[in-house]
Each structure stands twice: as structure tokens, then as C-alpha cells.
XYZ file of C-alpha atoms in Angstrom:
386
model
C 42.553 -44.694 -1.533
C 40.232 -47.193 0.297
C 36.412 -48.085 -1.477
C 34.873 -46.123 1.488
C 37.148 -43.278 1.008
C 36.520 -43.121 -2.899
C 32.504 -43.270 -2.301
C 32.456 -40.563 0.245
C 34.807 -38.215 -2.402
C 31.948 -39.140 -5.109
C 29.179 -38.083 -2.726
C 30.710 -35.344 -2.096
C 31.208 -34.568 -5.197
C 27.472 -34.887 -6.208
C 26.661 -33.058 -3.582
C 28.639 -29.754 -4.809
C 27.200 -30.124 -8.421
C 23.745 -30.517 -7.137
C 24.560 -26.994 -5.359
C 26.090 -25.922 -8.559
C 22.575 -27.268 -10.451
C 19.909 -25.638 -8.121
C 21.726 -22.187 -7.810
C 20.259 -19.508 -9.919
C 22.413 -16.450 -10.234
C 20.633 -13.580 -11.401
C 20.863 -12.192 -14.915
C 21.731 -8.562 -15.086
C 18.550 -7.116 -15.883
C 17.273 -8.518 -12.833
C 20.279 -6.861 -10.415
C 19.345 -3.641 -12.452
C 15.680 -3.903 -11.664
C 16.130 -4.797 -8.454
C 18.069 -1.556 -7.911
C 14.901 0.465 -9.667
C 12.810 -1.129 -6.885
C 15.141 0.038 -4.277
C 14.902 3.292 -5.636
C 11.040 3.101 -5.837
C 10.213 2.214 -2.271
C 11.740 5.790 -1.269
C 8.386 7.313 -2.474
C 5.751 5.098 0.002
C 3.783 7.542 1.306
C 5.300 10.766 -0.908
C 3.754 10.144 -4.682
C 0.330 8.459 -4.488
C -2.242 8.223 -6.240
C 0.555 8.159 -8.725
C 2.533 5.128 -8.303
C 5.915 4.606 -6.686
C 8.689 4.247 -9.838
C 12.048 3.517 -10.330
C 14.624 3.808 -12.826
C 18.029 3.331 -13.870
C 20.134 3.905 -17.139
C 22.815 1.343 -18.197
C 25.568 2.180 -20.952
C 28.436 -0.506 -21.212
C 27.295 -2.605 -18.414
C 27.923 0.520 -16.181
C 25.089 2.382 -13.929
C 25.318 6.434 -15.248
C 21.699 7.371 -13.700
C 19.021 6.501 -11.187
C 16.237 8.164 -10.510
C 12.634 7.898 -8.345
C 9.416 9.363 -8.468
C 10.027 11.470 -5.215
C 6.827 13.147 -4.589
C 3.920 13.479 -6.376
C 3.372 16.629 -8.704
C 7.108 16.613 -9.819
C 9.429 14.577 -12.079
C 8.672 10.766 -12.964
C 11.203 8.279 -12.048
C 12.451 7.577 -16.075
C 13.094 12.069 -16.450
C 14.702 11.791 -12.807
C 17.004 9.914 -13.968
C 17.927 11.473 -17.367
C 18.365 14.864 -15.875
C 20.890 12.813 -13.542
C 23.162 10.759 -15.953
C 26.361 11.741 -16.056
C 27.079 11.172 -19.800
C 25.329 10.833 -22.711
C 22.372 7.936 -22.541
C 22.112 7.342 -26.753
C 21.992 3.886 -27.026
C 21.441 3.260 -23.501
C 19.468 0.624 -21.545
C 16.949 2.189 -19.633
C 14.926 -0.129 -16.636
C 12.029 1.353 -15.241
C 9.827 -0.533 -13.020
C 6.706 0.381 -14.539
C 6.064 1.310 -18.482
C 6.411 5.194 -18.517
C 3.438 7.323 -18.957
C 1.730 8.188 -22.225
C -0.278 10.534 -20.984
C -0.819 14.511 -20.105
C -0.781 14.807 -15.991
C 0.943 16.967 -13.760
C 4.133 16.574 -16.312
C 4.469 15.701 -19.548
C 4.488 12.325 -21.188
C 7.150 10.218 -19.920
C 7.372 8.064 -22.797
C 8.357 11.010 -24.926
C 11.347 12.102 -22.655
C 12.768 8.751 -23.136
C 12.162 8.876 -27.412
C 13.928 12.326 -27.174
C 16.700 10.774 -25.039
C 17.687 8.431 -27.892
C 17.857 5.737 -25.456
C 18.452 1.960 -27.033
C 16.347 -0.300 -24.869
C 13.651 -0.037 -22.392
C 13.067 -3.276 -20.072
C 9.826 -2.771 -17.573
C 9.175 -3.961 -14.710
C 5.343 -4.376 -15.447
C 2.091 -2.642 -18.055
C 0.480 0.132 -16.332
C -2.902 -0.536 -15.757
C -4.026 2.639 -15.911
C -5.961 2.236 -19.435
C -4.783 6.050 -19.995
C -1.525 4.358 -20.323
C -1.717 0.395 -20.648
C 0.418 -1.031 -23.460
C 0.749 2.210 -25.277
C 3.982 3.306 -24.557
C 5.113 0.443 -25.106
C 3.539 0.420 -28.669
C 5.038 3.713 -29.293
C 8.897 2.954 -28.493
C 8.696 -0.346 -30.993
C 7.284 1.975 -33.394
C 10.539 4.172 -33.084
C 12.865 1.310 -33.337
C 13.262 1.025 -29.801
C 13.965 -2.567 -27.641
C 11.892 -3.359 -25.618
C 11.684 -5.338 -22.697
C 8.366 -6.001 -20.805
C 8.026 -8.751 -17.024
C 11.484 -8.564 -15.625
C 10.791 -9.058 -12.009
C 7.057 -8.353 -12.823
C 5.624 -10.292 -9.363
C 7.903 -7.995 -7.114
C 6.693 -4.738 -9.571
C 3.191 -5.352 -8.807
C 3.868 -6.352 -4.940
C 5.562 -2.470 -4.907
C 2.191 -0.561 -6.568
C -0.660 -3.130 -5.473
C -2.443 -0.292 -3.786
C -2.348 1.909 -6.844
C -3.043 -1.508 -9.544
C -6.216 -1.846 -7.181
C -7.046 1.891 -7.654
C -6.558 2.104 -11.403
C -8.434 -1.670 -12.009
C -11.360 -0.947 -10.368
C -12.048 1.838 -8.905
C -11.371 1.110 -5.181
C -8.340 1.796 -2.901
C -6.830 -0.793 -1.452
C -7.771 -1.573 1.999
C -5.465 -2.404 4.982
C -6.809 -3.603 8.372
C -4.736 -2.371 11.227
C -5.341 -3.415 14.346
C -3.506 -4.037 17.792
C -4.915 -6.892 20.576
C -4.414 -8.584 23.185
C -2.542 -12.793 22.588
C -6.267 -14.208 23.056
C -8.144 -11.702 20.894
C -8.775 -8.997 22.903
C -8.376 -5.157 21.512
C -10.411 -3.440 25.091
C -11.163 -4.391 28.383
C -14.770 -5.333 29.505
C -14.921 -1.675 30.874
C -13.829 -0.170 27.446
C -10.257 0.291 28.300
C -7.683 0.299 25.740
C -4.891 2.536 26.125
C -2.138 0.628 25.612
C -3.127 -2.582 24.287
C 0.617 -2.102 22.235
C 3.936 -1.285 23.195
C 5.453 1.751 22.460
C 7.342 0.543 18.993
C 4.358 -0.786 17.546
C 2.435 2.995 18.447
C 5.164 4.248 16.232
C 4.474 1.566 14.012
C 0.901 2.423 13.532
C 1.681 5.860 12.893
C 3.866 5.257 9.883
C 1.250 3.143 8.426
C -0.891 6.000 8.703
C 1.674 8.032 6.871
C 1.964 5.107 4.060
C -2.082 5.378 2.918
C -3.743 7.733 1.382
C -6.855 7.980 3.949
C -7.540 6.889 7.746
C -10.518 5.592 8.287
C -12.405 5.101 12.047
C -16.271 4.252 13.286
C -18.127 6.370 15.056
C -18.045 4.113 18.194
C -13.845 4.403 17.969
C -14.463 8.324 18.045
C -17.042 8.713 21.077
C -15.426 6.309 22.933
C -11.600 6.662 22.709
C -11.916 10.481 20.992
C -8.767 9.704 18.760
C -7.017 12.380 16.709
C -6.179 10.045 13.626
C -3.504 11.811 12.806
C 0.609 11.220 12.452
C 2.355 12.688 15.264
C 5.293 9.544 16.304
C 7.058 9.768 13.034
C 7.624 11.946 10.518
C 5.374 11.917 7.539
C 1.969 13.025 6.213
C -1.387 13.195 7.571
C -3.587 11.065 5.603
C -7.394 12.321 5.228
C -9.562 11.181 7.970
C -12.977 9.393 7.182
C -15.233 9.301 9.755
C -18.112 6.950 9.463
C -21.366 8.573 11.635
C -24.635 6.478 10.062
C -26.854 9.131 11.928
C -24.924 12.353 12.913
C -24.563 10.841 16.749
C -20.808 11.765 17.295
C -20.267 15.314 19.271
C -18.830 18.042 17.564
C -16.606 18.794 19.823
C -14.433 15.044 19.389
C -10.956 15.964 18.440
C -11.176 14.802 14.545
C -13.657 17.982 14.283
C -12.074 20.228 16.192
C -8.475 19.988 14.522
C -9.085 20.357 10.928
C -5.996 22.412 10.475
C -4.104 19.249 10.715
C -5.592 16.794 8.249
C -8.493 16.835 6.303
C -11.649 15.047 7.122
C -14.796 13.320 5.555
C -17.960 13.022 7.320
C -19.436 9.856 5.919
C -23.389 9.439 6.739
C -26.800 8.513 5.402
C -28.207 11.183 7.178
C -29.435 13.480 3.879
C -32.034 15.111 5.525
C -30.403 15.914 9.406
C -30.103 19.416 7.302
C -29.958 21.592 11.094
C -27.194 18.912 11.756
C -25.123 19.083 8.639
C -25.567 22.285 8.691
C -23.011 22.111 12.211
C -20.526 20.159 10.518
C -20.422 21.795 7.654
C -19.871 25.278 9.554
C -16.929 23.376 11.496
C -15.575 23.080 8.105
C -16.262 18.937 7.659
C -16.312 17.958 4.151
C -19.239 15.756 3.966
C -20.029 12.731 2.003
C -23.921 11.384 1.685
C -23.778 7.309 1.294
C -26.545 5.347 0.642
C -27.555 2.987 3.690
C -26.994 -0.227 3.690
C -29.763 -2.803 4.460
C -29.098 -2.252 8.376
C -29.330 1.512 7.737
C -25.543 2.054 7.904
C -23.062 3.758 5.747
C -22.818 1.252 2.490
C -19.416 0.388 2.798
C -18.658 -0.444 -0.982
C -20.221 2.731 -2.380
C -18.123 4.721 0.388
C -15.292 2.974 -1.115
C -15.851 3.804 -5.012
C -16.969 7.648 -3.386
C -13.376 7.652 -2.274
C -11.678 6.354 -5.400
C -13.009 8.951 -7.304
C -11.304 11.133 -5.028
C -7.917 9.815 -6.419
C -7.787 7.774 -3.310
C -5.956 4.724 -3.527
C -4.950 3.248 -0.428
C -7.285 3.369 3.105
C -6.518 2.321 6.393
C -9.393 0.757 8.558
C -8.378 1.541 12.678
C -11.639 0.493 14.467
C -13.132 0.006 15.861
C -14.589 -3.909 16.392
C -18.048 -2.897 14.843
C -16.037 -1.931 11.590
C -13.242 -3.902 11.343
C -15.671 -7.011 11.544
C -18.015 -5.079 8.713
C -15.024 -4.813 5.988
C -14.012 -8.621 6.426
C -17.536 -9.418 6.617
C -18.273 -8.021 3.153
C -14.899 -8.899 1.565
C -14.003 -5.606 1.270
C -10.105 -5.739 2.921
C -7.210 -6.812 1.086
C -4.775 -6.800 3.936
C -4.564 -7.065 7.701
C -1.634 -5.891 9.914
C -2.401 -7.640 13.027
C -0.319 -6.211 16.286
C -0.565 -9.311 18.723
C 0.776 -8.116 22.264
C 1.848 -10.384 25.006
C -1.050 -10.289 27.338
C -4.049 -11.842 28.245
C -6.880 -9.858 29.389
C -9.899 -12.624 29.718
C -13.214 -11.090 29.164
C -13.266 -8.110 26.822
C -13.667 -6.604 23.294
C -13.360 -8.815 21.126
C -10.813 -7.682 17.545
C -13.993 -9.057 15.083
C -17.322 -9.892 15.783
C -19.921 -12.307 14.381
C -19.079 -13.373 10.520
C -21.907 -15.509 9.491
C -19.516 -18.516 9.390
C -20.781 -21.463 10.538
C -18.568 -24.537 8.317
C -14.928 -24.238 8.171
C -14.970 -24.213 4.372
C -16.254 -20.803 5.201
C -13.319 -18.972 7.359
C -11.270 -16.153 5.503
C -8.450 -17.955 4.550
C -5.131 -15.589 4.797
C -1.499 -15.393 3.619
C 0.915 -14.541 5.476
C 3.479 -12.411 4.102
C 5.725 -10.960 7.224
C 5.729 -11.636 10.464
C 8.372 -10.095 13.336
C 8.594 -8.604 16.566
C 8.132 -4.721 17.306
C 9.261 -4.185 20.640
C 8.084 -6.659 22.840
C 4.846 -7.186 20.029
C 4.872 -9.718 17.180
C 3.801 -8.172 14.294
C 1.854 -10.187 11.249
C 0.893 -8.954 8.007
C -1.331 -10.935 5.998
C -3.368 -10.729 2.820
C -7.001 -12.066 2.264
């Protein structure tokens, strides 16, 4: 074998065991969570405010249950997946993505099922932050002799429940900015056109985000001017509750959001205390109404509507216009994501997505992080957190 031969067999050589260095396989408690997440996801839009769970039981290396949360109001993910193993979990590893409940709710405590069950190990995903819940369960399985495992996975566990950690940390639902516009900015023409600033995939896209959160929420210059129904009609999936922000009872009560109550519920959201003739309308239309303090322009306080709405067990909102609010929630810091729908065309003069900011240094700009980005149709689609 010739010297150049010989060096390019050792190069090669390096080159595999480098491979061979930088691979990370993963361990089996991480294929077995990753399967619980799997199993999670299928309750988006089906379980909140309770969060989205999964689990699976391991005996022998072998899988003999899985089990979700499938809709709130009936079995958590960990008794799912007892009632479905098909032979006897004693001794068992059980991974759950989130520590099991400890707590009285619509079912009994989790935590207890799994004592009962006799199972050998618990590895979780992440704590619960509910403080109902937070570290106690775990507490209470070391105290019966049980393993336990706590952070397998953890940054994907919280990525799967961030709307309902927000919720149960402070109060707040966690607030997604949709909105769709034109490549330079634009989300309505000059005239106040806007139907279709999207293509049809991303309408259908829109409308299984609105299935997805909790509550819808839309300004009072979206209603009078494009009279939206806010509701999910291109896929399949729940109507969230509608929030309607109207400062000073000036919307018509004849808009289509007060008119079709039978299809979604909807909050009025206004400073107007003392309209009483005009509450007294909305009320009698059958408008569940929600007195805000102003803010210092005389608007609906944003925040406090926010904490008004947590306390409803809301935990996820979706902001849909129009320009005057989406620019108010960035404005105060109040979003936590933004699912921008950026369609190929140019329009020129016209509404513009956000409005004034009160930025005038770069050091200033909301800075953002993209986590997805792809095409819907002929649409390219980014999601981004603040």
C-alpha cells in the first residue's frame, strides 16, 4: 500500500470514529417518553385547562399499556393506561409525561391509582406546577418505596403544556398572535379590504388554531368592519369562547358574534359600567359580560382582562385583530407567541399588521424566536415566540 493510500485509509478512519464519537443514541427511557408525548399531543384542543398527558407502562423492556388524557372530565393519561395493560403492571415502569395528580378534580387522585397498581418505577417527564400538585406526588411514591424518576425529556414536556405551565404559574393564559398579511406588511387594503389576504390552506389553518385555544379573541374595529363569526367551521373541532373587546358599547347588536350564541359562547369585554340601557341589550341577547377597568387611554385594560379570563380556567387565547389590537398586546408585552401567515403579494398602501410601538433605538425591537417555519398552500407560515 502506497504512503498516500495508507493516509487517506487513516482519515478515513478518523472520520468514522468521530461519527461514532458525536452520535448520541437515545437511552430507553427517552424512546419511552418520547412515545408518552406522542400519545399526549392527541389531546390539543380536547383536555384543557387540564393539561395534555401521556403515559406508558414498561414490564421486561416490553410496552403492555399506553394511555392519553383524551378529553377533559374523564380518565388521566397514567389510569388510561392501567385500565389498558394487558397483564399485570406489579413491578412495572410507568412514564408519564407529567407527575400525576395529587389532588381531588373531576377524578380521583392519580397518584393513588398508580400506588394501588403496585407499579415499580415512575420516570416524569416534568413537576406539575400546579401548587395543588407540585412535588407532592412525587413525595408520596418515595414514601411508598417507589423509584422515581423526575426530567427525562423535561424541555420537550414543558414545550407540550406551555399554555397550561403559563396558566397554573401565574394566572394568565397563554397568548398566541395569529395573523395573516400581505409579503410587505399589509393585512387590508387602503379601502378596508381583506377577504382573502390567505390562501385557502392557511383559512383552514387558522381555523384549527382556533380549535387548539381555549378562547378567540377580536377588537371591536375587526367586528364592525369585517362582521366575523369567530367561530370553527373548516375543520373539525371545538368552538373556543369568543371575547369581544367593545371599550364603549359601539359595536351593533346585530354583528354575527351576537346574533349566533348557540354556537360558541361569548364575552362582552367593556369599561362601560354605567351604559346600564345598553348592557341591558346585550345582556337580553344573552352576552355574558365582563366589566374591565380602563386603561389610561380609556380602553379595556388588557392585563386585568387577561387575569379576568384565567380565573375562568382559561388557559390559552388567541388574538385575531384586528391592527389596533394586535399592536396593543405586543405593545404591552402581553403575547407569548405569534403565528405570522405571510402571503405572496404585495398590495402597496394599506393596513398595516402592527402599528406604532414606541420604539425608537434598535436595542428596543421585540426580539423573536423562531420555532417553525413552512409553506401552507402557496403561504409561508412562521411561528415565533417573544
Amino acid at each position: 500500500m502506497t504512503e498516500k493510500a495508507k493516509d487517506l485509509v487513516e482519515i478515513r478512519f478518523l472520520s468514522y470514529n468521530a461519527v461514532i464519537m458525536v452520535t448520541k443514541f437515545p437511552s430507553p427511557d427517552e424512546k419511552f417518553m418520547r412515545l408518552a408525548l406522542k400519545l399526549a399531543r392527541r389531546g390539543l384542543g380536547k383536555v384543557s385547562p387540564n393539561p395534555m398527558v401521556g403515559a406508558v407502562i414498561v414490564k421486561d423492556w416490553r410496552i403492555i399499556a399506553q394511555g392519553y388524557h383524551k378529553a377533559f372530565g374523564g380518565d388521566h393519561a397514567e389510569v388510561d393506561a392501567l385500565k389498558n395493560a394487558v397483564k399485570d403492571v406489579s413491578g412495572a415502569t410507568l412514564y408519564v409525561t407529567l407527575e400525576p395528580c395529587f389532588h381531588y378534580g373531576k377524578t380521583p387522585p392519580c397518584v393513588d391509582a398508580v400506588i394501588k397498581s403496585k407499579i415499580g418505577k415512575v420516570v416524569i417527564g416534568m413537576q406539575d406546577p400546579d401548587k395543588r400538585v407540585s412535588g407532592r406526588s412525587i413525595d408520596k411514591l418515595k414514601q411508598q418505596d417507589i423509584a422515581v424518576e423526575v426530567g427525562v425529556l423535561e424541555a420537550e414536556c414543558r414545550a407540550l403544556n406551555e399554555a397550561y405551565i403559563k396558566h397554573r404559574s401565574t394566572g394568565m393564559p397563554y397568548v398566541t398572535i395569529k395573523f395573516a398579511q400581505t409579503l410587505d406588511g399589509r393585512i387590508a387594503t387602503a379601502a378596508g379590504h381583506s377577504r382573502w389576504v390567505s390562501s385557502a390552506e392557511s383559512q383552514k389553518l387558522a381555523h384549527k388554531l382556533r380549535a387548539q385555544n381555549d378562547a378567540i379573541l377580536a377588537g371591536a374595529g375587526n367586528i364592525v368592519k369585517d362582521n366575523p363569526e369567530l367561530t370553527t367551521r373548516l375543520v373539525k373541532g371545538r368552538n373556543p369562547l369568543r371575547v369581544v373587546l367593545d371599550s364603549n358599547l359601539r359595536i351593533p347588536t346585530d354583528v354575527k358574534v351576537f346574533k349566533n350564541l348557540d354556537k360558541a359562547p361569548t364575552v362582552l369585554a367593556t369599561t362601560a359600567w354605567d351604559a346600564k340601557e345598553k348592557l341591558g341589550e346585550r345582556r337580553a341577547l344573552g352576552l355574558d359580560v365582563e366589566i374591565v377597568p380602563p386603561d389610561a387611554d380609556g380602553r379595556v385594560d388588557l392585563k386585568a382582562l387577561l387575569k379576568a379570563l384565567g380565573k375562568r380556567e382559561i388557559s390559552s387565547v388567541l388574538v385575531e385583530g384586528g391592527a389596533e389590537t394586535i399592536t396593543s398586546f405586543l405593545r404591552l408585552g402581553l403575547a407569548d407567541k405569534i403565528v405570522a401567515i405571510i402571503a405572496p403579494k404585495i398590495m402597496g398602501k394599506g393596513t398595516e399588521t402592527i402599528g406604532e410601538l414606541n420604539i425608537t433605538d434598535m436595542s428596543q425591537v421585540l426580539k423573536l424566536n423562531f420555532t417553525k417555519i413552512y409553506r401552507s398552500g402557496v403561504d409561508i407560515i412562521i411561528e415565533a415566540r417573544l
